[in-house]
Short mmCIF file of C-alpha atoms in Angstrom, two decimals:
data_model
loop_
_atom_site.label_atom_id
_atom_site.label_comp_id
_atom_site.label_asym_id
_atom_site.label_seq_id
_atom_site.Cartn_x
_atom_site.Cartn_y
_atom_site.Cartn_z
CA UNK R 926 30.23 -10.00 120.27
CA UNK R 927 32.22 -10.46 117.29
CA UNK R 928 30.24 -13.23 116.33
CA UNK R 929 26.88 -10.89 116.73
CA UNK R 930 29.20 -8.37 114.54
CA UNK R 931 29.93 -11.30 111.89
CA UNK R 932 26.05 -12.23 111.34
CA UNK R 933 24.73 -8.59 111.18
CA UNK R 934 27.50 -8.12 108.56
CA UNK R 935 26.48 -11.19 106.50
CA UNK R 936 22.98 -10.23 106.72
CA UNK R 937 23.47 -6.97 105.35
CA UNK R 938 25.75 -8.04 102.43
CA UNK R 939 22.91 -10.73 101.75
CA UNK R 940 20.14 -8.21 101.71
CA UNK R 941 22.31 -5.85 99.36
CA UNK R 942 22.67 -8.69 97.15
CA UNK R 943 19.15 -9.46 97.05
CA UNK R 944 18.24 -5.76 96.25
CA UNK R 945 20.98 -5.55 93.34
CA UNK R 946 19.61 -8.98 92.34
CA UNK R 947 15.85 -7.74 92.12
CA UNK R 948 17.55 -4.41 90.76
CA UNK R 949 19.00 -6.52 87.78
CA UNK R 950 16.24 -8.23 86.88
CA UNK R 951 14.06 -4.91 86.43
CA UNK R 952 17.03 -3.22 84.40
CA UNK R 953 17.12 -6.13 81.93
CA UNK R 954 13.46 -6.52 81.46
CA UNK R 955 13.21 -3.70 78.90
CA UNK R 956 15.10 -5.40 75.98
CA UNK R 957 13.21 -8.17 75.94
CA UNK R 958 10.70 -5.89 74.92
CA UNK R 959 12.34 -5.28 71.70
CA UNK R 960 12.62 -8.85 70.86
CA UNK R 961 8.97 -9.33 71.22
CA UNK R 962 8.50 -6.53 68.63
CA UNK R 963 11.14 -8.00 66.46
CA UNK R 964 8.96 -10.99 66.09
CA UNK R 965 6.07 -8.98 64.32
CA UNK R 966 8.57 -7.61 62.17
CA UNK R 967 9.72 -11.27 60.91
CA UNK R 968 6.21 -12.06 60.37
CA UNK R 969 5.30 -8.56 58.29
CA UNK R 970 8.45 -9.72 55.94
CA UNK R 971 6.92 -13.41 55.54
CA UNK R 972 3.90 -11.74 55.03
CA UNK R 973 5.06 -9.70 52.35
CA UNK R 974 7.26 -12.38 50.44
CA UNK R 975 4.47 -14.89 49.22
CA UNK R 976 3.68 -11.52 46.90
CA UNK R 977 7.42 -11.97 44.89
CA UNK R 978 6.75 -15.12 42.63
CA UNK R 979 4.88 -13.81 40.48
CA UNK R 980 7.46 -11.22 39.61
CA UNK R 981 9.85 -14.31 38.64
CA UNK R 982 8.60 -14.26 35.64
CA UNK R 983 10.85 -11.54 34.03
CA UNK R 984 13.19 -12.88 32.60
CA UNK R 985 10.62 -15.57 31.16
CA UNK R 986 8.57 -12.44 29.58
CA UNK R 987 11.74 -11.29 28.46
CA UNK R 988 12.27 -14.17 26.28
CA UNK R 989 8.97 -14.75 25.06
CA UNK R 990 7.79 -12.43 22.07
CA UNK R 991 4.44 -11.46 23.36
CA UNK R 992 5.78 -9.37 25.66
CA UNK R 993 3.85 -6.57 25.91
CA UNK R 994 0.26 -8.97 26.06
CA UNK R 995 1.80 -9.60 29.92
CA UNK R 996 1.97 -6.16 30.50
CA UNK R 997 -1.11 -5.92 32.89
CA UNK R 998 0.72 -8.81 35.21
CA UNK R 999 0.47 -7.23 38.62
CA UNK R 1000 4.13 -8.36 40.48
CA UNK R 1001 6.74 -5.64 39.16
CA UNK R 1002 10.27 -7.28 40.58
CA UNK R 1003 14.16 -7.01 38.89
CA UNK R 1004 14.63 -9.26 36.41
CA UNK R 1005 17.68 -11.06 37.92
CA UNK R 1006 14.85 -12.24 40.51
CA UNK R 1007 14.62 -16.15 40.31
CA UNK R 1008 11.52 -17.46 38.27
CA UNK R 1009 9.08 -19.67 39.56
CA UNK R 1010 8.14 -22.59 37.55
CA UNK R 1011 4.90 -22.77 39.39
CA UNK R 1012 3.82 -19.29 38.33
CA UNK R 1013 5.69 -18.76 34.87
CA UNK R 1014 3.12 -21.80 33.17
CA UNK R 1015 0.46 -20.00 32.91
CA UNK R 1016 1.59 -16.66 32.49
CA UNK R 1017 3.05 -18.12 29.16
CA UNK R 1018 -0.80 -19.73 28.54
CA UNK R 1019 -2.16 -16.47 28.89
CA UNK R 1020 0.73 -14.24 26.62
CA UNK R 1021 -0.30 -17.02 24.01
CA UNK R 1022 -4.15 -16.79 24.38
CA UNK R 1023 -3.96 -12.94 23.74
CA UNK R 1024 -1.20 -12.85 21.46
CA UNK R 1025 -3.73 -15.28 18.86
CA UNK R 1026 -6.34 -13.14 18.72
CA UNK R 1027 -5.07 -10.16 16.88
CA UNK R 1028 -2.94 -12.16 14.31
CA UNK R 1029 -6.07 -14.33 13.35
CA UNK R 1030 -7.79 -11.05 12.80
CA UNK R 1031 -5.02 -8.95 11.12
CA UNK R 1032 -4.28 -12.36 8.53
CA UNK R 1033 -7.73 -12.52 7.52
CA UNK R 1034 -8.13 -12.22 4.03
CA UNK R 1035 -10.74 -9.30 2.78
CA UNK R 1036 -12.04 -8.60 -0.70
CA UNK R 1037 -10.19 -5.53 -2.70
CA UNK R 1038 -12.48 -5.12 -5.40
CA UNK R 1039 -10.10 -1.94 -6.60
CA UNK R 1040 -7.58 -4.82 -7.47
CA UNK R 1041 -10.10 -7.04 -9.31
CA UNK R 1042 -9.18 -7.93 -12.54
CA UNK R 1043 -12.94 -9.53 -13.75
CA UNK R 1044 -16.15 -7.51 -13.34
CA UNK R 1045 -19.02 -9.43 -13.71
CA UNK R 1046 -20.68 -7.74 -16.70
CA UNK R 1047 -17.61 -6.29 -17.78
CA UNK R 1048 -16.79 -7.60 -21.72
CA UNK R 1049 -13.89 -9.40 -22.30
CA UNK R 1050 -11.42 -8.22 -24.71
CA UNK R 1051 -9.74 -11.29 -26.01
CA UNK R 1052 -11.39 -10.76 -29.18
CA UNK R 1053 -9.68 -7.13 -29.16
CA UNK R 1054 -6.23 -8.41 -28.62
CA UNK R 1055 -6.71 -11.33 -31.29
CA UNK R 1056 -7.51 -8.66 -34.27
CA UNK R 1057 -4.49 -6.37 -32.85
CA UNK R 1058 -2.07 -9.12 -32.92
CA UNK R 1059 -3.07 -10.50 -36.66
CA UNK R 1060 -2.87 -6.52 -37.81
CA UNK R 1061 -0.90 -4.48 -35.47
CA UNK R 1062 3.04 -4.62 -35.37
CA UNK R 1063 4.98 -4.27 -32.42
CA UNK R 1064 5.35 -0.96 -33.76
CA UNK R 1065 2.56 0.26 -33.58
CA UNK R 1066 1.77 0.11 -37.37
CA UNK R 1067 -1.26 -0.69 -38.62
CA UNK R 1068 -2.89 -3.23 -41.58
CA UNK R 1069 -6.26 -1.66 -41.97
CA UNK R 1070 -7.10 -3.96 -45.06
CA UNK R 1071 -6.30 -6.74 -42.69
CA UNK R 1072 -9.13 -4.94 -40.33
CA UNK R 1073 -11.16 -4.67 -43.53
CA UNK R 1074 -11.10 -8.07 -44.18
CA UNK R 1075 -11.86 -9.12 -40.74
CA UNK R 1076 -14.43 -6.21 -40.06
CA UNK R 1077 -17.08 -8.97 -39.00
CA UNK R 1078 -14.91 -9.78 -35.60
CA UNK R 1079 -14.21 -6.08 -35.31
CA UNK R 1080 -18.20 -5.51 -35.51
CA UNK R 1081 -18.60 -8.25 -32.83
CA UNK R 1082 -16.11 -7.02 -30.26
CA UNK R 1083 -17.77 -3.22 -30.49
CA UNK R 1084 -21.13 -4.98 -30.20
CA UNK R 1085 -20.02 -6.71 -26.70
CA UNK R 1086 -18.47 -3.05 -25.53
CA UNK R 1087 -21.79 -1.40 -26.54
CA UNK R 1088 -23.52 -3.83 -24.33
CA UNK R 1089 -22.89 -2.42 -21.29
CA UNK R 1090 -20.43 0.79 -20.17
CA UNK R 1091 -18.56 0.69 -16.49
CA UNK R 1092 -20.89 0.55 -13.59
CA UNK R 1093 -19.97 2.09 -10.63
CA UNK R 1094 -18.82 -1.66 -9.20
CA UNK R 1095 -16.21 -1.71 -11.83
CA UNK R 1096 -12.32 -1.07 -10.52
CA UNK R 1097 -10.87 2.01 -12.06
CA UNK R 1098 -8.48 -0.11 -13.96
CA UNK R 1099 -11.29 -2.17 -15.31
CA UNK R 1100 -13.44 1.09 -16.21
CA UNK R 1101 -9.84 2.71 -17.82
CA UNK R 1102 -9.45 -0.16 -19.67
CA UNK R 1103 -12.81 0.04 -21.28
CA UNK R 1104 -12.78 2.85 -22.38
CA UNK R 1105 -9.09 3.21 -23.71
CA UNK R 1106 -9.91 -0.05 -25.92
CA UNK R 1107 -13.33 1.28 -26.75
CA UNK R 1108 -11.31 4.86 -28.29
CA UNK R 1109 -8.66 2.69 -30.38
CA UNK R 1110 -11.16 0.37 -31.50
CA UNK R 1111 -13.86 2.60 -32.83
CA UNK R 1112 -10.73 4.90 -34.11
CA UNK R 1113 -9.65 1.74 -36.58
CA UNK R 1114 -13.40 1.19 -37.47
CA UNK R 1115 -13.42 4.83 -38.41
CA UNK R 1116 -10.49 4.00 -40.77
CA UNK R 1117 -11.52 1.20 -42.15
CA UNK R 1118 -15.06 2.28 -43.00
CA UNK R 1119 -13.35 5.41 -44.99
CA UNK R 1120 -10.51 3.33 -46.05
CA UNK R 1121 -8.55 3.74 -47.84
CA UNK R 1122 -7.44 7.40 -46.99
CA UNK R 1123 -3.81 8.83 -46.57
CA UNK R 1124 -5.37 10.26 -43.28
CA UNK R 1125 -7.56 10.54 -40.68
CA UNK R 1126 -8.29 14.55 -41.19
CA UNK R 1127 -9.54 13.67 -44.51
CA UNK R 1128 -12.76 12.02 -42.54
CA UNK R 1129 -15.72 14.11 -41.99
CA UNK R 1130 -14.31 17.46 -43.11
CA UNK R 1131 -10.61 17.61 -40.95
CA UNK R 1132 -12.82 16.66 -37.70
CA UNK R 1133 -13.93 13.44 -37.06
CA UNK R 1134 -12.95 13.66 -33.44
CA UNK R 1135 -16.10 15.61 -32.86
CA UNK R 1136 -18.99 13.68 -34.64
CA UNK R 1137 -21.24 12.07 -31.88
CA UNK R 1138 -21.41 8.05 -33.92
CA UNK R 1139 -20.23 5.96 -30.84
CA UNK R 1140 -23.54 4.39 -29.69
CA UNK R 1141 -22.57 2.63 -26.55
CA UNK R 1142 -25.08 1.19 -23.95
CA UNK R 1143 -27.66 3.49 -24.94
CA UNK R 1144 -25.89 6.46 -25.11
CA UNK R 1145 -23.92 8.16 -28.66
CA UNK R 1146 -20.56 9.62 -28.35
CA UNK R 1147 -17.68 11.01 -30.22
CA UNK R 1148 -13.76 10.75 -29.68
CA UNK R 1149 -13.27 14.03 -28.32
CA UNK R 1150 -15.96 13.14 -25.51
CA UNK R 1151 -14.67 9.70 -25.11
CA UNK R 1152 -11.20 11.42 -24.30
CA UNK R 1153 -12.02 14.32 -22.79
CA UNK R 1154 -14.72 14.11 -20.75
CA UNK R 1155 -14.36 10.46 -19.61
CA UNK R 1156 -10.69 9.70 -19.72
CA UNK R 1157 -8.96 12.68 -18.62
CA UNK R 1158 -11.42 14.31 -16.49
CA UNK R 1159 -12.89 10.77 -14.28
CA UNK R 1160 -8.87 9.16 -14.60
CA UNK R 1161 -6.86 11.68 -14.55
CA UNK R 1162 -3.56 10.44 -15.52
CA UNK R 1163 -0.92 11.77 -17.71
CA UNK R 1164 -0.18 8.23 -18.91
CA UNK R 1165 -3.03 7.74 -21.17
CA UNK R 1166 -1.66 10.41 -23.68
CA UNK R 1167 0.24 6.95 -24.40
CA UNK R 1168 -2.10 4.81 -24.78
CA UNK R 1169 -5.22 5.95 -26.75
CA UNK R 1170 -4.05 6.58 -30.22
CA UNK R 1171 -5.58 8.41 -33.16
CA UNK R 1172 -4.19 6.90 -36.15
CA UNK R 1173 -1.27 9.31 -37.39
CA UNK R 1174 2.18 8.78 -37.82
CA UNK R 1175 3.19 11.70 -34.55
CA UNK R 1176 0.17 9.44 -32.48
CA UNK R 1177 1.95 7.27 -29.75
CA UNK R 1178 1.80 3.69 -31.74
CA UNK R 1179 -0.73 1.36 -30.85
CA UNK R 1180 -0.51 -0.79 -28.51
CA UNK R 1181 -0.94 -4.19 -30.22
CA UNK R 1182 -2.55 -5.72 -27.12
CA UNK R 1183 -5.68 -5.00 -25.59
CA UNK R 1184 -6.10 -3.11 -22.10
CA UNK R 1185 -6.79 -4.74 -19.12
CA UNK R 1186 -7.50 -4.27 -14.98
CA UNK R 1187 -4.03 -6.26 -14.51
CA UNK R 1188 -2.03 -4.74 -16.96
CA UNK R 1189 -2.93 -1.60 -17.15
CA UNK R 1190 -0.67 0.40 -14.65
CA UNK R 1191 2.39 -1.44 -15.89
CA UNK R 1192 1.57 -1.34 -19.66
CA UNK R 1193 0.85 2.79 -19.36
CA UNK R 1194 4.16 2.55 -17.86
CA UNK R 1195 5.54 0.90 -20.29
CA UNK R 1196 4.10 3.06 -23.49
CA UNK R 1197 5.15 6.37 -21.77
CA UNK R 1198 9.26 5.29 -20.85
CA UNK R 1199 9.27 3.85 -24.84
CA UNK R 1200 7.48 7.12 -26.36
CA UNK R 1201 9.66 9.51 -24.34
CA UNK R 1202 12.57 7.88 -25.50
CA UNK R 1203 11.70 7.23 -28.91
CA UNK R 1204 14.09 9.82 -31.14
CA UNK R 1205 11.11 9.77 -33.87
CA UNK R 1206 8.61 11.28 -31.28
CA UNK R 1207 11.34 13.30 -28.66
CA UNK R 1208 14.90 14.27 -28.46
CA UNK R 1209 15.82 14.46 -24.86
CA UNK R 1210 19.36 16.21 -23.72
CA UNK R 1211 20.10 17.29 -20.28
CA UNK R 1212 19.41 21.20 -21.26
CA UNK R 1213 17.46 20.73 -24.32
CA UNK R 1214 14.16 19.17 -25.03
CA UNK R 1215 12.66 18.47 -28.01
CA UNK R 1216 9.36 17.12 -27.53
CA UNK R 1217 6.00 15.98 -29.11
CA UNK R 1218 2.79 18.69 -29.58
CA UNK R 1219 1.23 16.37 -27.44
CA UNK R 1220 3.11 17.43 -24.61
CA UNK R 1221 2.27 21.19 -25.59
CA UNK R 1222 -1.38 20.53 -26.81
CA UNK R 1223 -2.37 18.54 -22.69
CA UNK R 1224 0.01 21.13 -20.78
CA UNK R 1225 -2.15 20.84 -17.97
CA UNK R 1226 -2.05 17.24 -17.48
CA UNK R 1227 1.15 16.58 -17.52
CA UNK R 1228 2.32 19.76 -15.14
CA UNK R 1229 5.93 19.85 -14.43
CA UNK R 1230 7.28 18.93 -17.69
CA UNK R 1231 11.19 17.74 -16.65
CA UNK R 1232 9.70 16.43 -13.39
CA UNK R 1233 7.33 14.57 -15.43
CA UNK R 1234 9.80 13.25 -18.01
CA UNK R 1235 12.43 12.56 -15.72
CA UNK R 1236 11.55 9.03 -14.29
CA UNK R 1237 11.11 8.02 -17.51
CA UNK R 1238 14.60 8.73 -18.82
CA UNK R 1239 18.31 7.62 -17.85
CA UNK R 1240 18.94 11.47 -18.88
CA UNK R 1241 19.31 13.72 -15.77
CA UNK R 1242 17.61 17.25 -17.02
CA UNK R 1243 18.21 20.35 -15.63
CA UNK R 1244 15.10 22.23 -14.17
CA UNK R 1245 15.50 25.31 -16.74
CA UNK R 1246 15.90 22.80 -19.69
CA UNK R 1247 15.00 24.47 -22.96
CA UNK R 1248 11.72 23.12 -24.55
CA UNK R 1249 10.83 23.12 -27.99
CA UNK R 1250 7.63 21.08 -29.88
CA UNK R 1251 8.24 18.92 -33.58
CA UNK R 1252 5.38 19.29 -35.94
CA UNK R 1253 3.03 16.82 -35.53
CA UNK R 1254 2.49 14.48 -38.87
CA UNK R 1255 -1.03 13.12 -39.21
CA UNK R 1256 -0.10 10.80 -41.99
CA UNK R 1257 -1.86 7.39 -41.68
CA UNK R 1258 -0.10 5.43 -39.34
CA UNK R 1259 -0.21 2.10 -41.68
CA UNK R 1260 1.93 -0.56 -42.65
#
């Protein structure tokens, strides 16, 4: 009996045992269910990291200076992201390739015929500055019996102005030029075919500025239109009060060189700082002016009067300066 007891007993424990067994093994099943999902994870992160490479080429693109031609590159990653030699080679090929392109374009030399210092047609004044340095002091004083005596080269240099006037392809410094050399040119032929005189207002009645005798390229013209209507009203520029002169002793002095495209700007400069500060034409104090009647007679082109006269003197003026004119002396302006 017990022994019937003792195998019924076993055989129950062994069947609960199977049952918790069986039990077990469904209860555990589930988390293996997670690590079959985990796997597809790993595999979505591999999938994603052959796309960082590229972006190890920040801190090359950092160093390089074409930059910003790179800027299209796809990968966006830190910089502090390891490079990849395989990748960075021909991102650098490429920055290079589009980084040429523009400087061979911006580098390329163009034409700036404003800045061209020959026109062809345009006369040459060499002849002009030859007579001006045998009979023109520094100055500005004139040796109109030298000009006399030479009036054959003086004939010949107004013949090759007359030849032609500017064109519309000449530079505005080449066209200034012209004409400023043409007015003090045909102002000393004036003089010398009335010379001698003690002045030019002794020439056709007080007024010679007005008699139409310039015949150039066709056309006649006088001083005043030469001036006037040419200089001052196609190149406007307060400057060439300095330069064109009208043979009195109160005139700016002549310039005893001729005018041309490249030294024009600098030698207007030049006349206007040295005839402002010349005591025998102004006297410039800090609340005082006293100036030339040319400043008085071309108000309108030179405007501001201190602003206008204040780059051109180590004087600092005050705004409300006082401003009086000298009497202008038309005295020859000979040796």
């Amino acid at each position: 009996m017990n022994r019937l007891f003792t195998f019924l007993m076993c055989s129950l424990l062994l069947t609960t045992a199977c049952q918790a067994k069986t039990e077990t093994t469904s209860t555990e099943r589930p988390p293996v269910a997670p690590a079959t999902d985990t796997a597809p994870a790993v595999l979505t992160a591999q999938t994603t990291t052959p796309a960082q490479p590229p972006a190890g080429e920040a801190p090359t693109r950092q160093e390089s200076p074409s930059r910003v031609a790179t800027a299209a590159t796809p990968a966006t990653i830190a910089p502090d992201e390891p490079a990849s030699p395989s990748i960075t080679a021909p991102a650098n090929t490429e920055k290079e390739e589009i980084a040429e392109a523009p400087v061979e374009t911006i580098t390329r030399p163009t034409p700036d015929p404003v800045g061209a210092s020959e026109v062809i047609g345009a006369p040459s004044h060499t002849a002009w500055t030859n007579l001006l340095q045998r009979y023109v002091t520094t100055a500005g004083k004139v040796d109109y019996a030298g000009f006399q005596s030479a009036s054959g080269e003086l004939s010949a240099y107004l013949t090759t102005l007359a030849a032609e006037t500017p064109q519309p392809d000449w530079s505005r410094n080449e066209a200034m030029a012209y004409w400023i050399n043409a007015y003090n040119a045909f102002t000393i032929k004036l003089i010398v075919d009335h010379y001698p005189v003690s002045s030019i207002r002794e020439i056709d009645n007080g007024d010679p500025w007005n008699t139409t005798w310039i015949e150039l390229a066709g056309h006649t013209y006088s001083l005043n239109q030469i001036e006037n209507e040419i200089l001052r009203k196609r190149y406007p520029d307060a400057r060439i009060h300095f330069a064109v002169n009208c043979a009195a002793q109160s005139c700016p002095p002549l310039y005893n060189r001729a005018f041309t495209a490249n030294n024009l700007d600098a030698t207007l400069d030049q006349l206007t700082r040295r005839f402002v500060n010349n005591s025998r034409y102004n006297a410039i104090g800090a609340n005082q002016l006293e100036l030339s009647k040319i400043f008085e007679w071309y108000a309108a082109d030179f405007g501001d009067l201190v602003a206008f006269l204040q780059p051109y003197t180590s004087t600092p003026l005050q705004a409300d300066a006082r401003i009086r004119y000298r009497e202008y002396d038309w005295a020859l302006n000979n040796q």
